[in-house]
Short mmCIF file of C-alpha atoms and ligand atoms in Angstrom, two decimals:
data_model
loop_
_atom_site.label_atom_id
_atom_site.label_comp_id
_atom_site.label_asym_id
_atom_site.label_seq_id
_atom_site.Cartn_x
_atom_site.Cartn_y
_atom_site.Cartn_z
CA UNK A 1446 -1.55 9.68 38.54
CA UNK A 1447 -2.14 5.81 38.87
CA UNK A 1448 -0.11 3.61 36.93
CA UNK A 1449 -2.26 0.50 36.15
CA UNK A 1450 -0.57 -1.58 33.64
CA UNK A 1451 -2.22 -3.74 31.05
CA UNK A 1452 -0.38 -3.78 27.54
CA UNK A 1453 2.88 -3.14 29.51
CA UNK A 1454 1.94 -5.90 31.89
CA UNK A 1455 1.79 -8.45 29.33
CA UNK A 1456 4.94 -7.03 27.87
CA UNK A 1457 6.94 -8.20 30.76
CA UNK A 1458 6.74 -11.74 29.76
CA UNK A 1459 10.23 -13.17 29.07
CA UNK A 1460 9.34 -14.84 25.90
CA UNK A 1461 6.34 -12.99 24.06
CA UNK A 1462 6.25 -15.60 21.50
CA UNK A 1463 5.41 -18.41 24.34
CA UNK A 1464 1.67 -18.70 24.23
CA UNK A 1465 1.83 -20.82 27.58
CA UNK A 1466 2.94 -17.95 29.70
CA UNK A 1467 0.62 -15.54 28.01
CA UNK A 1468 -2.45 -17.92 28.94
CA UNK A 1469 -0.79 -18.17 32.27
CA UNK A 1470 -0.95 -14.60 32.79
CA UNK A 1471 -4.67 -14.23 31.94
CA UNK A 1472 -4.08 -14.00 28.28
CA UNK A 1473 -7.05 -15.39 26.10
CA UNK A 1474 -9.67 -15.20 28.86
CA UNK A 1475 -11.10 -12.27 27.09
CA UNK A 1476 -11.91 -14.38 24.06
CA UNK A 1477 -13.34 -17.04 26.24
CA UNK A 1478 -16.01 -14.85 27.84
CA UNK A 1479 -16.68 -12.95 24.57
CA UNK A 1480 -17.74 -16.20 22.84
CA UNK A 1481 -20.17 -17.03 25.82
CA UNK A 1482 -21.95 -13.97 24.67
CA UNK A 1483 -23.87 -13.28 21.20
CA UNK A 1484 -21.92 -11.01 18.70
CA UNK A 1485 -24.66 -8.22 19.21
CA UNK A 1486 -23.61 -8.60 23.12
CA UNK A 1487 -19.94 -8.13 22.52
CA UNK A 1488 -20.62 -5.06 20.55
CA UNK A 1489 -22.78 -3.66 22.94
CA UNK A 1490 -20.02 -4.22 25.86
CA UNK A 1491 -17.49 -2.39 23.55
CA UNK A 1492 -19.98 0.53 23.07
CA UNK A 1493 -20.47 0.59 26.82
CA UNK A 1494 -16.61 0.72 27.62
CA UNK A 1495 -16.36 3.67 25.52
CA UNK A 1496 -13.24 2.53 23.93
CA UNK A 1497 -12.50 4.78 21.01
CA UNK A 1498 -9.72 4.12 18.23
CA UNK A 1499 -6.10 4.68 18.97
CA UNK A 1500 -4.95 5.06 15.35
CA UNK A 1501 -5.60 8.86 15.62
CA UNK A 1502 -9.02 9.79 15.12
CA UNK A 1503 -10.34 8.35 18.26
CA UNK A 1504 -13.69 7.15 16.64
CA UNK A 1505 -15.87 4.84 18.92
CA UNK A 1506 -14.92 1.31 18.38
CA UNK A 1507 -18.10 -0.28 19.13
CA UNK A 1508 -19.98 2.26 16.90
CA UNK A 1509 -17.61 1.27 13.95
CA UNK A 1510 -18.12 -2.48 14.43
CA UNK A 1511 -22.09 -1.87 14.82
CA UNK A 1512 -21.85 -0.08 11.35
CA UNK A 1513 -20.59 -3.20 9.51
CA UNK A 1514 -23.30 -3.92 6.99
CA UNK A 1515 -24.24 -5.95 3.83
CA UNK A 1516 -22.39 -9.13 2.41
CA UNK A 1517 -21.63 -12.03 4.46
CA UNK A 1518 -18.06 -11.99 3.39
CA UNK A 1519 -16.34 -9.50 5.71
CA UNK A 1520 -12.84 -8.59 6.56
CA UNK A 1521 -10.99 -7.41 9.70
CA UNK A 1522 -7.66 -5.36 9.14
CA UNK A 1523 -5.18 -4.48 11.87
CA UNK A 1524 -3.48 -1.32 11.17
CA UNK A 1525 0.07 -1.68 11.92
CA UNK A 1526 1.51 0.69 9.33
CA UNK A 1527 2.73 3.25 11.99
CA UNK A 1528 4.57 5.54 9.83
CA UNK A 1529 4.41 8.76 12.27
CA UNK A 1530 7.67 9.99 13.24
CA UNK A 1531 8.25 9.78 16.86
CA UNK A 1532 5.41 6.95 17.08
CA UNK A 1533 6.67 3.47 18.25
CA UNK A 1534 3.99 2.10 20.38
CA UNK A 1535 2.33 -0.26 18.10
CA UNK A 1536 5.80 -1.76 17.43
CA UNK A 1537 6.32 -2.03 20.98
CA UNK A 1538 2.81 -4.02 21.21
CA UNK A 1539 3.71 -6.23 18.56
CA UNK A 1540 7.15 -6.99 19.78
CA UNK A 1541 6.20 -7.70 23.34
CA UNK A 1542 2.52 -8.92 23.41
CA UNK A 1543 1.65 -9.94 20.00
CA UNK A 1544 -1.03 -12.33 21.22
CA UNK A 1545 -2.84 -9.58 22.82
CA UNK A 1546 -3.54 -8.16 19.42
CA UNK A 1547 -4.52 -11.52 18.17
CA UNK A 1548 -6.97 -12.12 20.83
CA UNK A 1549 -8.54 -8.60 20.15
CA UNK A 1550 -8.65 -9.56 16.50
CA UNK A 1551 -10.69 -12.72 17.32
CA UNK A 1552 -13.00 -10.94 19.60
CA UNK A 1553 -13.66 -8.08 16.81
CA UNK A 1554 -14.07 -10.70 14.10
CA UNK A 1555 -16.49 -12.76 16.21
CA UNK A 1556 -18.50 -9.58 17.01
CA UNK A 1557 -18.64 -8.33 13.28
CA UNK A 1558 -18.74 -11.71 11.35
CA UNK A 1559 -15.41 -11.30 9.70
CA UNK A 1560 -13.84 -14.48 8.56
CA UNK A 1561 -10.39 -13.39 7.33
CA UNK A 1562 -8.16 -10.92 9.06
CA UNK A 1563 -5.09 -9.01 7.81
CA UNK A 1564 -2.21 -7.52 9.87
CA UNK A 1565 -0.81 -4.75 7.56
CA UNK A 1566 2.74 -4.21 9.08
CA UNK A 1567 5.14 -0.99 8.48
CA UNK A 1568 7.57 -2.12 5.98
CA UNK A 1569 10.26 -1.21 8.12
CA UNK A 1570 9.45 -3.87 10.72
CA UNK A 1571 10.38 -6.91 8.91
CA UNK A 1572 11.14 -8.75 12.12
CA UNK A 1573 7.71 -8.08 13.34
CA UNK A 1574 6.26 -9.83 10.11
CA UNK A 1575 8.23 -12.94 11.25
CA UNK A 1576 7.43 -13.20 14.82
CA UNK A 1577 3.84 -12.29 14.03
CA UNK A 1578 3.66 -15.18 11.77
CA UNK A 1579 4.93 -17.36 14.29
CA UNK A 1580 2.55 -16.07 17.07
CA UNK A 1581 -0.40 -16.78 14.48
CA UNK A 1582 0.87 -20.28 13.76
CA UNK A 1583 1.00 -21.01 17.91
CA UNK A 1584 -2.56 -19.41 18.31
CA UNK A 1585 -3.79 -21.55 15.39
CA UNK A 1586 -2.14 -24.65 17.06
CA UNK A 1587 -3.67 -23.99 20.55
CA UNK A 1588 -7.20 -23.39 19.03
CA UNK A 1589 -7.53 -19.66 19.47
CA UNK A 1590 -7.32 -18.78 15.71
CA UNK A 1591 -8.26 -20.95 12.54
CA UNK A 1592 -11.31 -23.32 12.50
CA UNK A 1593 -13.84 -23.84 15.27
CA UNK A 1594 -12.08 -21.52 17.77
CA UNK A 1595 -12.26 -22.90 21.15
CA UNK A 1596 -14.68 -25.74 20.14
CA UNK A 1597 -17.08 -23.17 18.98
CA UNK A 1598 -18.62 -22.77 15.38
CA UNK A 1599 -16.86 -19.44 14.66
CA UNK A 1600 -13.65 -19.61 12.54
CA UNK A 1601 -11.31 -16.65 11.93
CA UNK A 1602 -7.99 -16.94 9.87
CA UNK A 1603 -5.28 -14.34 10.21
CA UNK A 1604 -2.46 -13.22 7.57
CA UNK A 1605 0.35 -10.93 7.84
CA UNK A 1606 1.20 -8.52 5.06
CA UNK A 1607 4.16 -6.36 4.76
CA UNK A 1608 3.79 -2.62 3.82
CA UNK A 1609 5.78 -0.81 1.12
CA UNK A 1610 7.19 1.66 3.36
CA UNK A 1611 4.87 4.84 2.66
CA UNK A 1612 3.28 6.97 5.34
CA UNK A 1613 0.20 7.84 3.51
CA UNK A 1614 -0.75 4.06 3.40
CA UNK A 1615 -1.32 4.27 7.26
CA UNK A 1616 -4.83 6.04 6.13
CA UNK A 1617 -7.29 3.14 5.95
CA UNK A 1618 -8.19 3.93 2.47
CA UNK A 1619 -4.88 3.98 0.97
CA UNK A 1620 -4.02 0.67 3.25
CA UNK A 1621 -6.89 -1.13 1.74
CA UNK A 1622 -5.95 -0.14 -1.68
CA UNK A 1623 -2.56 -1.41 -0.84
CA UNK A 1624 -3.62 -4.54 0.55
CA UNK A 1625 -5.54 -5.19 -2.81
CA UNK A 1626 -2.28 -4.90 -4.94
CA UNK A 1627 -3.10 -1.51 -6.03
CA UNK A 1628 -1.07 1.82 -5.60
CA UNK A 1629 -1.28 3.34 -2.22
CA UNK A 1630 -3.64 6.03 -2.90
CA UNK A 1631 -6.48 7.29 -0.48
CA UNK A 1632 -10.16 7.36 -1.84
CA UNK A 1633 -13.02 9.06 -0.94
CA UNK A 1634 -15.42 8.24 1.84
CA UNK A 1635 -18.48 7.34 1.73
CA UNK A 1636 -18.73 4.66 1.10
CA UNK A 1637 -16.95 3.78 4.07
CA UNK A 1638 -14.57 0.88 4.24
CA UNK A 1639 -17.19 -0.88 6.84
CA UNK A 1640 -19.88 -0.61 3.89
CA UNK A 1641 -17.45 -1.13 0.85
CA UNK A 1642 -13.80 -1.99 1.87
CA UNK A 1643 -11.51 -4.76 0.64
CA UNK A 1644 -12.62 -6.16 -2.75
CA UNK A 1645 -15.73 -4.28 -2.35
CA UNK A 1646 -16.85 -6.16 0.84
CA UNK A 1647 -17.39 -4.67 4.33
CA UNK A 1648 -14.21 -4.03 6.10
CA UNK A 1649 -13.19 -3.01 9.62
CA UNK A 1650 -10.03 -1.35 10.24
CA UNK A 1651 -8.74 -0.84 13.66
CA UNK A 1652 -5.34 0.17 15.03
CA UNK A 1653 -3.14 -2.37 16.92
CA UNK A 1654 -3.48 -0.58 20.22
CA UNK A 1655 -7.26 -0.49 19.90
CA UNK A 1656 -7.57 -4.16 19.36
CA UNK A 1657 -5.04 -4.78 22.21
CA UNK A 1658 -7.17 -2.91 24.70
CA UNK A 1659 -10.43 -5.08 23.34
CA UNK A 1660 -9.40 -8.38 25.54
CA UNK A 1661 -9.48 -5.99 28.80
CA UNK A 1662 -13.24 -5.25 28.25
CA UNK A 1663 -13.83 -8.57 28.46
CA UNK A 1664 -11.59 -9.71 31.20
CA UNK A 1665 -12.28 -6.76 33.69
CA UNK A 1666 -15.75 -5.77 32.32
CA UNK A 1667 -16.84 -2.53 30.22
CA UNK A 1668 -17.43 -0.57 33.43
CA UNK A 1669 -13.83 -1.16 34.52
CA UNK A 1670 -12.48 0.12 31.18
CA UNK A 1671 -15.00 3.15 31.50
CA UNK A 1672 -13.78 4.00 35.02
CA UNK A 1673 -10.34 4.67 33.92
CA UNK A 1674 -9.19 7.91 32.26
CA UNK A 1675 -11.43 10.97 31.54
CA UNK A 1676 -14.85 11.61 30.61
CA UNK A 1677 -15.30 11.02 26.94
CA UNK A 1678 -11.91 9.36 26.68
CA UNK A 1679 -11.97 6.16 28.83
CA UNK A 1680 -9.32 3.80 29.29
CA UNK A 1681 -5.64 3.55 29.19
CA UNK A 1682 -3.35 4.83 26.52
CA UNK A 1683 0.25 4.00 25.34
CA UNK A 1684 2.32 7.19 24.96
CA UNK A 1685 5.68 7.17 22.52
CA UNK A 1686 8.07 9.65 24.33
CA UNK A 1687 11.26 10.84 22.51
CA UNK A 1688 13.38 13.80 22.25
CA UNK A 1689 15.15 15.63 25.09
CA UNK A 1690 13.84 13.44 27.80
CA UNK A 1691 15.80 11.43 30.06
CA UNK A 1692 14.18 7.86 29.33
CA UNK A 1693 12.73 7.80 25.97
CA UNK A 1694 10.10 4.97 25.54
CA UNK A 1695 6.59 3.64 25.62
CA UNK A 1696 4.63 4.65 28.59
CA UNK A 1697 1.13 3.36 29.67
CA UNK A 1698 -1.01 5.66 31.49
CA UNK A 1699 -4.74 6.60 31.99
CA UNK A 1700 -6.16 9.12 29.10
CA UNK A 1701 -6.16 12.58 30.56
CA UNK A 1702 -2.56 12.31 32.35
CA UNK A 1703 -0.88 15.52 31.84
CA UNK A 1704 2.32 16.15 29.69
CA UNK A 1705 4.02 17.35 33.00
CA UNK A 1706 3.00 13.95 34.43
CA UNK A 1707 4.44 12.03 31.74
CA UNK A 1708 7.71 13.98 31.37
CA UNK A 1709 8.25 13.22 35.04
CA UNK A 1710 7.68 9.35 34.69
CA UNK A 1711 10.06 9.47 31.86
CA UNK A 1712 12.72 10.67 34.03
CA UNK A 1713 12.35 14.49 33.39
CA UNK A 1714 13.16 16.96 30.60
CA UNK A 1715 16.71 16.87 29.46
CA UNK A 1716 17.92 20.76 29.93
CA UNK A 1717 15.12 23.48 29.67
CA UNK A 1718 11.83 22.61 27.79
CA UNK A 1719 11.38 24.84 24.73
CA UNK A 1720 8.87 22.95 22.57
CA UNK A 1721 6.66 19.77 22.52
CA UNK A 1722 4.97 18.21 19.41
CA UNK A 1723 2.13 16.14 20.38
CA UNK A 1724 0.24 13.78 18.40
CA UNK A 1725 2.74 13.29 15.45
CA UNK A 1726 4.42 15.40 12.71
CA UNK A 1727 0.95 16.36 11.55
CA UNK A 1728 0.49 17.74 14.95
CA UNK A 1729 0.85 21.31 16.33
CA UNK A 1730 4.27 22.17 18.03
CA UNK A 1731 3.55 23.68 21.37
CA UNK A 1732 5.38 25.70 23.78
CA UNK A 1733 6.07 25.06 27.44
CA UNK A 1734 2.23 25.85 28.36
CA UNK A 1735 1.33 22.27 27.00
CA UNK A 1736 2.92 21.01 30.04
CA UNK A 1737 -0.33 21.35 31.82
CA UNK A 1738 -2.35 19.94 29.08
CA UNK A 1739 -4.24 16.80 29.82
CA UNK A 1740 -3.92 13.94 27.06
CA UNK A 1741 -7.14 12.97 26.05
CA UNK A 1742 -9.36 13.62 22.93
CA UNK A 1743 -11.43 16.53 24.13
CA UNK A 1744 -8.71 18.51 26.01
CA UNK A 1745 -6.18 18.25 23.06
CA UNK A 1746 -8.92 19.52 20.65
CA UNK A 1747 -9.60 22.52 23.12
CA UNK A 1748 -5.86 23.24 23.04
CA UNK A 1749 -6.21 23.09 19.16
CA UNK A 1750 -4.31 20.05 18.50
CA UNK A 1751 -5.13 16.33 18.60
CA UNK A 1752 -4.05 13.48 20.52
CA UNK A 1753 -3.27 11.68 17.43
CA UNK A 1754 -1.33 8.68 17.89
CA UNK A 1755 -0.05 9.65 21.55
CA UNK A 1756 3.55 10.66 20.37
CA UNK A 1757 5.19 13.55 22.25
CA UNK A 1758 8.61 14.96 21.12
CA UNK A 1759 10.25 17.17 23.52
CA UNK A 1760 12.70 19.68 22.31
CA UNK A 1761 14.85 21.67 24.78
CA UNK A 1762 16.44 25.31 24.46
CA UNK A 1763 19.32 24.05 22.08
CA UNK A 1764 16.82 23.35 19.37
CA UNK A 1765 16.93 25.93 16.36
CA UNK A 1766 13.01 26.14 15.27
CA UNK A 1767 14.45 26.88 11.78
CA UNK A 1768 15.61 23.56 11.53
CA UNK A 1769 12.40 21.90 12.98
CA UNK A 1770 10.69 23.83 9.88
CA UNK A 1771 12.99 22.22 7.55
CA UNK A 1772 12.80 18.82 8.75
CA UNK A 1773 9.15 18.94 9.08
CA UNK A 1774 8.27 20.27 5.68
CA UNK A 1775 10.88 17.77 4.00
CA UNK A 1776 8.70 15.07 5.86
CA UNK A 1777 5.61 16.14 4.09
CA UNK A 1778 7.49 16.64 0.71
CA UNK A 1779 9.00 13.11 0.75
CA UNK A 1780 5.70 11.54 1.92
CA UNK A 1781 3.05 13.01 -0.04
CA UNK A 1782 1.65 10.34 -2.37
CA UNK A 1783 1.34 12.60 -5.41
CA UNK A 1784 -2.11 11.81 -6.26
CA UNK A 1785 -3.54 15.43 -6.08
CA UNK A 1786 -1.83 18.72 -7.39
CA UNK A 1787 -2.16 20.94 -4.18
CA UNK A 1788 -0.63 18.44 -1.91
CA UNK A 1789 2.02 17.22 -4.53
CA UNK A 1790 3.11 20.64 -5.65
CA UNK A 1791 2.59 22.51 -2.21
CA UNK A 1792 4.75 20.27 -0.29
CA UNK A 1793 7.58 20.69 -2.43
CA UNK A 1794 7.14 24.51 -2.38
CA UNK A 1795 7.12 24.46 1.41
CA UNK A 1796 10.11 22.23 1.73
CA UNK A 1797 12.03 24.28 -0.95
CA UNK A 1798 11.36 27.59 1.41
CA UNK A 1799 12.06 25.67 4.60
CA UNK A 1800 15.00 24.36 3.22
CA UNK A 1801 16.23 27.91 2.04
CA UNK A 1802 15.66 29.43 5.39
CA UNK A 1803 17.43 26.75 7.28
CA UNK A 1804 20.53 26.84 5.07
CA UNK A 1805 20.65 30.73 5.79
CA UNK A 1806 19.34 31.71 2.36
CA UNK A 1807 15.77 32.40 3.59
CA UNK A 1808 13.62 35.62 2.93
CA UNK A 1809 11.24 37.02 5.03
CA UNK A 1810 8.43 37.04 2.46
CA UNK A 1811 8.69 33.15 2.60
CA UNK A 1812 7.09 33.06 5.94
CA UNK A 1813 4.01 34.62 4.39
CA UNK A 1814 4.05 32.73 1.35
CA UNK A 1815 4.34 29.52 3.18
CA UNK A 1816 1.01 30.38 5.28
CA UNK A 1817 -0.81 31.09 2.05
CA UNK A 1818 0.58 27.91 0.38
CA UNK A 1819 -0.89 25.96 3.51
CA UNK A 1820 -4.23 27.81 3.44
CA UNK A 1821 -4.89 26.50 -0.35
CA UNK A 1822 -3.50 23.03 0.78
CA UNK A 1823 -6.09 22.88 3.58
CA UNK A 1824 -8.78 23.76 1.31
CA UNK A 1825 -8.06 21.82 -1.80
CA UNK A 1826 -6.04 18.65 -0.65
CA UNK A 1827 -7.78 15.34 -1.32
CA UNK A 1828 -6.98 13.58 2.06
CA UNK A 1829 -6.08 14.53 5.85
CA UNK A 1830 -2.27 14.45 4.86
CA UNK A 1831 -2.31 17.58 2.85
CA UNK A 1832 -5.02 19.15 4.89
CA UNK A 1833 -3.41 18.58 8.24
CA UNK A 1834 0.05 20.51 6.99
CA UNK A 1835 -1.21 23.69 8.75
CA UNK A 1836 -1.01 22.23 12.00
CA UNK A 1837 2.77 22.11 12.38
CA UNK A 1838 3.45 25.13 10.24
CA UNK A 1839 1.19 27.51 11.46
CA UNK A 1840 1.82 26.28 15.21
CA UNK A 1841 5.78 26.98 14.43
CA UNK A 1842 5.27 30.47 12.82
CA UNK A 1843 2.60 31.59 15.53
CA UNK A 1844 4.95 30.51 18.53
CA UNK A 1845 8.51 30.58 17.25
CA UNK A 1846 7.84 32.99 14.35
CA UNK A 1847 9.98 35.70 16.21
CA UNK A 1848 12.93 33.14 16.54
CA UNK A 1849 12.66 32.09 12.82
CA UNK A 1850 12.62 35.85 11.59
CA UNK A 1851 15.64 36.72 13.80
CA UNK A 1852 17.52 33.40 12.36
CA UNK A 1853 16.65 35.04 8.70
CA UNK A 1854 18.01 38.50 9.65
CA UNK A 1855 21.13 37.36 11.37
CA UNK A 1856 21.88 34.93 8.27
CA UNK A 1857 21.51 37.95 5.99
CA UNK A 1858 23.51 40.29 8.07
CA UNK A 1859 26.43 37.48 8.22
CA UNK A 1860 26.31 37.14 4.51
CA UNK A 1861 26.61 40.92 4.22
CA UNK A 1862 29.50 41.27 6.73
CA UNK A 1863 31.19 38.55 4.87
CA UNK A 1864 31.19 40.47 1.48
C1 FMN B 3036 -2.06 10.09 6.44
C2 FMN B 3036 -2.59 9.15 7.62
C3 FMN B 3036 -1.78 8.17 8.35
C4 FMN B 3036 -2.28 7.29 9.07
N1 FMN B 3036 -1.54 6.54 9.73
C5 FMN B 3036 -2.08 5.50 10.57
C6 FMN B 3036 -1.11 4.50 11.12
O1 FMN B 3036 -0.03 4.31 11.24
N2 FMN B 3036 -1.77 3.71 11.97
C7 FMN B 3036 -3.15 3.95 12.16
O2 FMN B 3036 -3.69 2.89 13.15
N3 FMN B 3036 -4.06 4.53 11.73
C8 FMN B 3036 -3.33 5.68 10.90
N4 FMN B 3036 -4.18 6.41 10.17
C9 FMN B 3036 -5.71 6.51 10.88
C10 FMN B 3036 -6.31 5.25 10.05
O3 FMN B 3036 -7.00 5.87 8.75
C11 FMN B 3036 -7.56 5.01 10.68
O4 FMN B 3036 -8.50 6.09 11.12
C12 FMN B 3036 -7.51 3.96 11.78
O5 FMN B 3036 -6.46 2.92 11.42
C13 FMN B 3036 -8.56 3.34 12.40
O6 FMN B 3036 -8.27 2.66 13.62
P1 FMN B 3036 -9.05 2.88 15.16
O7 FMN B 3036 -10.45 3.23 14.71
O8 FMN B 3036 -8.77 1.90 15.96
O9 FMN B 3036 -8.14 4.03 15.56
C14 FMN B 3036 -3.89 7.54 9.48
C15 FMN B 3036 -4.66 8.34 8.68
C16 FMN B 3036 -4.14 9.23 8.01
C17 FMN B 3036 -4.83 10.23 7.28
S1 SF4 B 3037 -3.29 15.31 0.04
FE1 SF4 B 3037 -1.40 14.41 -0.37
S2 SF4 B 3037 -1.19 12.51 0.23
FE2 SF4 B 3037 -3.47 12.79 0.33
S3 SF4 B 3037 -3.98 12.31 -1.79
FE3 SF4 B 3037 -3.50 14.16 -2.16
S4 SF4 B 3037 -1.34 14.16 -2.72
FE4 SF4 B 3037 -1.96 12.00 -1.78
#
């Protein structure tokens, strides 16, 4: 397991808002070399690197940039909504290496012809709004953003927007609605945001981490990036590690690093491992077999899950899986945006049954009813939020169903014994 550091290397700077120390460490050299190429060459370099989006879906970044079509007026949006429980890597990047994100945005804007960029920051990160605004002002003063960047004909301005605290607004379509001042409801694709996004104009949406890896490609070369990680999932990845682990935090490792290797790097599991949730709350909950899973897009799909945001939440044998079920279903019920009926109603029904189970008033028939409800939601919900609920629910029932059944029976027995 190699320990190449890129984002985490920049994150060691004593003052992340000091642009001179960022430049002294090699910052903005990627922008210099990108501006020496044509926009088409920049896109082809990103395609050759194999960079895939770090926001969850893993869409190839170069292809997305290439697909921008239509009007001259275009926008670039950095998705810093990061509402996924157990995910805190974008906050880490924005707190410790904000100029890397701005450099990546400038390169992306040059490649795609965007004149204006927005960073949509999660509402619960107000300090990031303030620090990023200061970083933008320094970058404009030093000629890395604003008019005629580095003496070229390329101009690009960035503004920061604070989100309202909704999880679903992390979805790019809901985010664009929110940015335009509308209610944060997702909308149907196609048309994709690259065709029709903000105010009907072509818009690129990229995750914070995706943009922070772009300068690497122009500093070290597309081949260097492509040579790290696994085939089909090149490069480095930030992992948010939490739960029963000795040193929770953000770790940077090549794609394809196993769960076991990451757990060891984070000081090891506290107690005996029982379960690990990978990719966020909408991801499956695995048992100890997950220790040998390589963390990349293809391997996680093969394991029946998804790499998602790269979050890993470790749970030891003290954890009651009936309580995990309740917390997970409550999350979905609280975060459903309410736009469509199957998700609005289904999440509340699931939360109700999970709450009854966890509080000792559960009935065995709830388990089948919960599965049936998720089947309807997967087929009928409007957006991936409602469709993904089957991952945590079915994985919990498939792998830890016996424990939940025993818990329900034990609570029934205790009630009868008390009468
Ligand atoms: C319910 C939901 C929540 C999401 N939350 C985020 C998020 O917090 N941050 C993010 O970058 N992408 C999130 N996404 C994915 C975005 O829609 C989009 O794919 C991503 O921002 C594209 O950037 P990338 O290509 O760089 O990965 C979410 C998607 C869904 C369906
Ligand atoms: S599936 Fe849920 S989150 Fe998505 S639009 Fe419907 S109600 Fe909103």
